Amino acid sequence: YEHNENMERLTFLQEQEKDLVEAIESLKKAISRINVTSKKRFKDAFEAINEKFKELFPSLFQGGKANLVLTDENLLETGVDIVVQPPGKKLQNLNLLSGGEKALTAITLIFSIFLVKPSPFCLLDEVDAPLDDANVGRFNELVKKMSAVSQIILITHNKRSIQIGDTLYGITMEDPGISKLVSVQLN
């Protein structure tokens, strides 16, 4: 009697093991397909964004060149380095740039991504704060250009950036402690 019970139990466990082995193999195949697809999509997106980055950088910096570089050959584990050469400077890592140059480079990267994969809207919070007047002008031109592709919501205190908006929203405090929303259509 015990022998029959143990044989039934063994058969049941062997079936369970077989099911688990098949499930593991199925998962390995699925992971392999996902990895192949992920690598291809990442590579295609990276190359497209890098091309846009190379195009936009000289227009925002009035010269120079920039490039995105993969840090590892394994596309599933790689990082991305940003290498830039503003006009009149040596090729250098992003960490060696001034605050304004870093901000302008980051803006270039963000808009490069948006040009490859547009989104219905883009929220930019004080990205123009570290920019000098000349760079704010070029930034504003890019924002105008990008507003044809996406709705740009720009949070700023810069008067020149405020002037390019179609609609302005502001918070005022007429009475101490009482905030009031004000909106203005500029069209």
PDB file of C-alpha atoms in Angstrom:
ATOM      1  CA  TYR A   1       0.000   0.000   0.000  1.00  0.00           C
ATOM      2  CA  GLU A   2       2.777   2.496   0.929  1.00  0.00           C
ATOM      3  CA  HIS A   3       4.620   1.572  -2.239  1.00  0.00           C
ATOM      4  CA  ASN A   4       1.609   2.576  -4.387  1.00  0.00           C
ATOM      5  CA  GLU A   5       1.213   5.856  -2.514  1.00  0.00           C
ATOM      6  CA  ASN A   6       4.906   6.646  -2.948  1.00  0.00           C
ATOM      7  CA  MET A   7       4.773   5.751  -6.657  1.00  0.00           C
ATOM      8  CA  GLU A   8       1.779   8.067  -7.147  1.00  0.00           C
ATOM      9  CA  ARG A   9       3.603  10.811  -5.280  1.00  0.00           C
ATOM     10  CA  LEU A  10       6.754  10.226  -7.383  1.00  0.00           C
ATOM     11  CA  THR A  11       4.762  10.363 -10.622  1.00  0.00           C
ATOM     12  CA  PHE A  12       3.045  13.563  -9.500  1.00  0.00           C
ATOM     13  CA  LEU A  13       6.380  15.190  -8.569  1.00  0.00           C
ATOM     14  CA  GLN A  14       7.995  14.102 -11.848  1.00  0.00           C
ATOM     15  CA  GLU A  15       5.139  15.733 -13.779  1.00  0.00           C
ATOM     16  CA  GLN A  16       5.578  18.889 -11.710  1.00  0.00           C
ATOM     17  CA  GLU A  17       9.319  18.869 -12.422  1.00  0.00           C
ATOM     18  CA  LYS A  18       8.676  18.412 -16.145  1.00  0.00           C
ATOM     19  CA  ASP A  19       6.224  21.339 -16.137  1.00  0.00           C
ATOM     20  CA  LEU A  20       8.740  23.524 -14.296  1.00  0.00           C
ATOM     21  CA  VAL A  21      11.571  22.650 -16.699  1.00  0.00           C
ATOM     22  CA  GLU A  22       9.314  23.447 -19.682  1.00  0.00           C
ATOM     23  CA  ALA A  23       8.258  26.739 -18.088  1.00  0.00           C
ATOM     24  CA  ILE A  24      11.890  27.675 -17.432  1.00  0.00           C
ATOM     25  CA  GLU A  25      12.816  26.920 -21.044  1.00  0.00           C
ATOM     26  CA  SER A  26       9.841  28.910 -22.282  1.00  0.00           C
ATOM     27  CA  LEU A  27      10.866  31.868 -20.086  1.00  0.00           C
ATOM     28  CA  LYS A  28      14.467  31.661 -21.324  1.00  0.00           C
ATOM     29  CA  LYS A  29      13.262  31.801 -24.938  1.00  0.00           C
ATOM     30  CA  ALA A  30      10.960  34.735 -24.145  1.00  0.00           C
ATOM     31  CA  ILE A  31      13.786  36.584 -22.375  1.00  0.00           C
ATOM     32  CA  SER A  32      16.064  35.951 -25.332  1.00  0.00           C
ATOM     33  CA  ARG A  33      13.458  37.366 -27.765  1.00  0.00           C
ATOM     34  CA  ILE A  34      12.894  40.374 -25.494  1.00  0.00           C
ATOM     35  CA  ASN A  35      16.651  40.978 -25.261  1.00  0.00           C
ATOM     36  CA  VAL A  36      17.028  40.906 -29.050  1.00  0.00           C
ATOM     37  CA  THR A  37      14.109  43.317 -29.472  1.00  0.00           C
ATOM     38  CA  SER A  38      15.345  45.578 -26.660  1.00  0.00           C
ATOM     39  CA  LYS A  39      18.856  45.740 -28.129  1.00  0.00           C
ATOM     40  CA  LYS A  40      17.521  46.637 -31.570  1.00  0.00           C
ATOM     41  CA  ARG A  41      15.135  49.289 -30.250  1.00  0.00           C
ATOM     42  CA  PHE A  42      17.785  50.812 -27.994  1.00  0.00           C
ATOM     43  CA  LYS A  43      20.364  50.861 -30.794  1.00  0.00           C
ATOM     44  CA  ASP A  44      17.925  52.456 -33.254  1.00  0.00           C
ATOM     45  CA  ALA A  45      16.760  55.057 -30.714  1.00  0.00           C
ATOM     46  CA  PHE A  46      20.318  55.802 -29.582  1.00  0.00           C
ATOM     47  CA  GLU A  47      21.535  56.357 -33.140  1.00  0.00           C
ATOM     48  CA  ALA A  48      18.563  58.573 -34.032  1.00  0.00           C
ATOM     49  CA  ILE A  49      18.891  60.659 -30.851  1.00  0.00           C
ATOM     50  CA  ASN A  50      22.658  60.959 -31.343  1.00  0.00           C
ATOM     51  CA  GLU A  51      22.124  62.278 -34.880  1.00  0.00           C
ATOM     52  CA  LYS A  52      19.631  64.897 -33.670  1.00  0.00           C
ATOM     53  CA  PHE A  53      21.981  65.773 -30.798  1.00  0.00           C
ATOM     54  CA  LYS A  54      24.834  66.314 -33.261  1.00  0.00           C
ATOM     55  CA  GLU A  55      22.566  68.556 -35.393  1.00  0.00           C
ATOM     56  CA  LEU A  56      21.108  70.649 -32.557  1.00  0.00           C
ATOM     57  CA  PHE A  57      24.273  71.219 -30.544  1.00  0.00           C
ATOM     58  CA  PRO A  58      26.030  73.528 -33.050  1.00  0.00           C
ATOM     59  CA  SER A  59      22.874  75.605 -33.509  1.00  0.00           C
ATOM     60  CA  LEU A  60      22.471  76.201 -29.766  1.00  0.00           C
ATOM     61  CA  PHE A  61      26.176  76.761 -29.160  1.00  0.00           C
ATOM     62  CA  GLN A  62      26.822  78.599 -32.445  1.00  0.00           C
ATOM     63  CA  GLY A  63      29.410  76.029 -33.411  1.00  0.00           C
ATOM     64  CA  GLY A  64      31.240  73.195 -31.760  1.00  0.00           C
ATOM     65  CA  LYS A  65      30.273  69.564 -31.818  1.00  0.00           C
ATOM     66  CA  ALA A  66      28.817  66.947 -29.539  1.00  0.00           C
ATOM     67  CA  ASN A  67      28.395  63.216 -29.466  1.00  0.00           C
ATOM     68  CA  LEU A  68      26.751  60.535 -27.364  1.00  0.00           C
ATOM     69  CA  VAL A  69      29.017  57.557 -26.691  1.00  0.00           C
ATOM     70  CA  LEU A  70      28.112  54.137 -25.315  1.00  0.00           C
ATOM     71  CA  THR A  71      30.250  53.061 -22.362  1.00  0.00           C
ATOM     72  CA  ASP A  72      29.929  49.318 -22.994  1.00  0.00           C
ATOM     73  CA  GLU A  73      29.477  47.058 -26.011  1.00  0.00           C
ATOM     74  CA  ASN A  74      26.692  45.168 -24.227  1.00  0.00           C
ATOM     75  CA  LEU A  75      23.653  47.254 -25.172  1.00  0.00           C
ATOM     76  CA  LEU A  76      21.622  45.887 -22.272  1.00  0.00           C
ATOM     77  CA  GLU A  77      24.136  47.065 -19.678  1.00  0.00           C
ATOM     78  CA  THR A  78      25.742  50.107 -21.281  1.00  0.00           C
ATOM     79  CA  GLY A  79      25.747  53.631 -20.038  1.00  0.00           C
ATOM     80  CA  VAL A  80      25.852  56.760 -22.174  1.00  0.00           C
ATOM     81  CA  ASP A  81      28.552  59.440 -21.999  1.00  0.00           C
ATOM     82  CA  ILE A  82      28.004  62.929 -23.360  1.00  0.00           C
ATOM     83  CA  VAL A  83      31.123  64.311 -25.013  1.00  0.00           C
ATOM     84  CA  VAL A  84      31.013  67.942 -26.128  1.00  0.00           C
ATOM     85  CA  GLN A  85      33.262  70.520 -27.678  1.00  0.00           C
ATOM     86  CA  PRO A  86      31.843  74.036 -27.417  1.00  0.00           C
ATOM     87  CA  PRO A  87      33.348  76.474 -29.906  1.00  0.00           C
ATOM     88  CA  GLY A  88      36.852  77.524 -28.951  1.00  0.00           C
ATOM     89  CA  LYS A  89      37.291  74.771 -26.366  1.00  0.00           C
ATOM     90  CA  LYS A  90      38.898  71.345 -26.334  1.00  0.00           C
ATOM     91  CA  LEU A  91      36.835  68.173 -26.520  1.00  0.00           C
ATOM     92  CA  GLN A  92      35.756  67.464 -22.955  1.00  0.00           C
ATOM     93  CA  ASN A  93      33.459  65.611 -20.643  1.00  0.00           C
ATOM     94  CA  LEU A  94      30.215  67.231 -19.535  1.00  0.00           C
ATOM     95  CA  ASN A  95      31.529  67.580 -15.964  1.00  0.00           C
ATOM     96  CA  LEU A  96      34.132  70.119 -17.093  1.00  0.00           C
ATOM     97  CA  LEU A  97      31.618  72.592 -18.559  1.00  0.00           C
ATOM     98  CA  SER A  98      30.218  75.714 -16.912  1.00  0.00           C
ATOM     99  CA  GLY A  99      26.718  75.642 -15.423  1.00  0.00           C
ATOM    100  CA  GLY A 100      25.219  77.407 -18.439  1.00  0.00           C
ATOM    101  CA  GLU A 101      26.986  75.076 -20.873  1.00  0.00           C
ATOM    102  CA  LYS A 102      25.755  72.041 -18.925  1.00  0.00           C
ATOM    103  CA  ALA A 103      22.201  73.381 -18.964  1.00  0.00           C
ATOM    104  CA  LEU A 104      22.332  74.117 -22.690  1.00  0.00           C
ATOM    105  CA  THR A 105      23.758  70.651 -23.373  1.00  0.00           C
ATOM    106  CA  ALA A 106      20.984  69.040 -21.311  1.00  0.00           C
ATOM    107  CA  ILE A 107      18.383  71.098 -23.178  1.00  0.00           C
ATOM    108  CA  THR A 108      19.911  69.958 -26.452  1.00  0.00           C
ATOM    109  CA  LEU A 109      19.642  66.329 -25.355  1.00  0.00           C
ATOM    110  CA  ILE A 110      16.039  66.713 -24.173  1.00  0.00           C
ATOM    111  CA  PHE A 111      14.944  68.303 -27.435  1.00  0.00           C
ATOM    112  CA  SER A 112      16.905  65.716 -29.434  1.00  0.00           C
ATOM    113  CA  ILE A 113      14.872  63.022 -27.728  1.00  0.00           C
ATOM    114  CA  PHE A 114      11.659  64.961 -28.399  1.00  0.00           C
ATOM    115  CA  LEU A 115      12.516  65.274 -32.083  1.00  0.00           C
ATOM    116  CA  VAL A 116      12.959  61.505 -32.330  1.00  0.00           C
ATOM    117  CA  LYS A 117       9.999  60.560 -30.130  1.00  0.00           C
ATOM    118  CA  PRO A 118       7.589  63.498 -29.876  1.00  0.00           C
ATOM    119  CA  SER A 119       5.313  63.797 -26.879  1.00  0.00           C
ATOM    120  CA  PRO A 120       2.070  65.792 -26.656  1.00  0.00           C
ATOM    121  CA  PHE A 121       3.653  68.140 -24.131  1.00  0.00           C
ATOM    122  CA  CYS A 122       6.943  68.991 -22.486  1.00  0.00           C
ATOM    123  CA  LEU A 123       7.287  70.550 -19.041  1.00  0.00           C
ATOM    124  CA  LEU A 124      10.456  72.582 -18.509  1.00  0.00           C
ATOM    125  CA  ASP A 125      11.013  74.002 -15.041  1.00  0.00           C
ATOM    126  CA  GLU A 126      13.532  76.866 -14.813  1.00  0.00           C
ATOM    127  CA  VAL A 127      15.847  75.269 -17.400  1.00  0.00           C
ATOM    128  CA  ASP A 128      16.775  78.716 -18.687  1.00  0.00           C
ATOM    129  CA  ALA A 129      17.860  80.006 -15.260  1.00  0.00           C
ATOM    130  CA  PRO A 130      21.617  79.324 -15.670  1.00  0.00           C
ATOM    131  CA  LEU A 131      21.723  80.705 -19.230  1.00  0.00           C
ATOM    132  CA  ASP A 132      23.124  84.108 -20.164  1.00  0.00           C
ATOM    133  CA  ASP A 133      21.155  86.464 -22.453  1.00  0.00           C
ATOM    134  CA  ALA A 134      22.672  85.175 -25.709  1.00  0.00           C
ATOM    135  CA  ASN A 135      21.956  81.561 -24.783  1.00  0.00           C
ATOM    136  CA  VAL A 136      18.424  82.448 -23.628  1.00  0.00           C
ATOM    137  CA  GLY A 137      17.761  83.863 -27.111  1.00  0.00           C
ATOM    138  CA  ARG A 138      18.909  80.648 -28.814  1.00  0.00           C
ATOM    139  CA  PHE A 139      16.977  78.581 -26.254  1.00  0.00           C
ATOM    140  CA  ASN A 140      13.829  80.590 -26.969  1.00  0.00           C
ATOM    141  CA  GLU A 141      14.234  80.054 -30.724  1.00  0.00           C
ATOM    142  CA  LEU A 142      14.457  76.306 -30.122  1.00  0.00           C
ATOM    143  CA  VAL A 143      11.391  76.388 -27.865  1.00  0.00           C
ATOM    144  CA  LYS A 144       9.443  78.188 -30.622  1.00  0.00           C
ATOM    145  CA  LYS A 145      10.557  75.567 -33.131  1.00  0.00           C
ATOM    146  CA  MET A 146       9.660  72.702 -30.782  1.00  0.00           C
ATOM    147  CA  SER A 147       6.240  74.174 -30.015  1.00  0.00           C
ATOM    148  CA  ALA A 148       5.199  73.088 -33.519  1.00  0.00           C
ATOM    149  CA  VAL A 149       5.764  69.469 -32.451  1.00  0.00           C
ATOM    150  CA  SER A 150       4.744  69.529 -28.768  1.00  0.00           C
ATOM    151  CA  GLN A 151       2.984  71.819 -26.354  1.00  0.00           C
ATOM    152  CA  ILE A 152       5.725  73.398 -24.259  1.00  0.00           C
ATOM    153  CA  ILE A 153       4.948  74.311 -20.665  1.00  0.00           C
ATOM    154  CA  LEU A 154       7.750  76.532 -19.469  1.00  0.00           C
ATOM    155  CA  ILE A 155       8.125  77.564 -15.849  1.00  0.00           C
ATOM    156  CA  THR A 156      10.433  80.551 -15.817  1.00  0.00           C
ATOM    157  CA  HIS A 157      11.257  83.916 -14.292  1.00  0.00           C
ATOM    158  CA  ASN A 158      13.240  85.032 -17.339  1.00  0.00           C
ATOM    159  CA  LYS A 159      11.531  88.018 -18.999  1.00  0.00           C
ATOM    160  CA  ARG A 160      12.790  87.076 -22.468  1.00  0.00           C
ATOM    161  CA  SER A 161      11.436  83.541 -22.125  1.00  0.00           C
ATOM    162  CA  ILE A 162       8.111  84.840 -20.844  1.00  0.00           C
ATOM    163  CA  GLN A 163       7.754  86.943 -24.014  1.00  0.00           C
ATOM    164  CA  ILE A 164       7.682  83.910 -26.337  1.00  0.00           C
ATOM    165  CA  GLY A 165       4.644  82.324 -24.678  1.00  0.00           C
ATOM    166  CA  ASP A 166       1.135  82.210 -26.154  1.00  0.00           C
ATOM    167  CA  THR A 167      -0.482  82.046 -22.732  1.00  0.00           C
ATOM    168  CA  LEU A 168       0.922  83.197 -19.426  1.00  0.00           C
ATOM    169  CA  TYR A 169      -0.102  81.947 -16.019  1.00  0.00           C
ATOM    170  CA  GLY A 170       1.133  83.619 -12.900  1.00  0.00           C
ATOM    171  CA  ILE A 171       0.566  83.670  -9.192  1.00  0.00           C
ATOM    172  CA  THR A 172       0.095  86.996  -7.483  1.00  0.00           C
ATOM    173  CA  MET A 173      -0.371  87.848  -3.833  1.00  0.00           C
ATOM    174  CA  GLU A 174      -2.474  91.013  -3.680  1.00  0.00           C
ATOM    175  CA  ASP A 175      -3.162  90.485   0.015  1.00  0.00           C
ATOM    176  CA  PRO A 176      -0.592  88.864   2.315  1.00  0.00           C
ATOM    177  CA  GLY A 177      -1.136  85.119   2.497  1.00  0.00           C
ATOM    178  CA  ILE A 178      -3.765  85.012  -0.273  1.00  0.00           C
ATOM    179  CA  SER A 179      -2.493  83.694  -3.617  1.00  0.00           C
ATOM    180  CA  LYS A 180      -4.414  84.372  -6.804  1.00  0.00           C
ATOM    181  CA  LEU A 181      -3.988  82.783 -10.252  1.00  0.00           C
ATOM    182  CA  VAL A 182      -3.741  85.186 -13.180  1.00  0.00           C
ATOM    183  CA  SER A 183      -3.796  84.128 -16.840  1.00  0.00           C
ATOM    184  CA  VAL A 184      -3.198  86.177 -19.992  1.00  0.00           C
ATOM    185  CA  GLN A 185      -3.712  85.142 -23.624  1.00  0.00           C
ATOM    186  CA  LEU A 186      -1.065  86.825 -25.786  1.00  0.00           C
ATOM    187  CA  ASN A 187      -2.455  85.902 -29.221  1.00  0.00           C
TER     188      ASN A 187
END
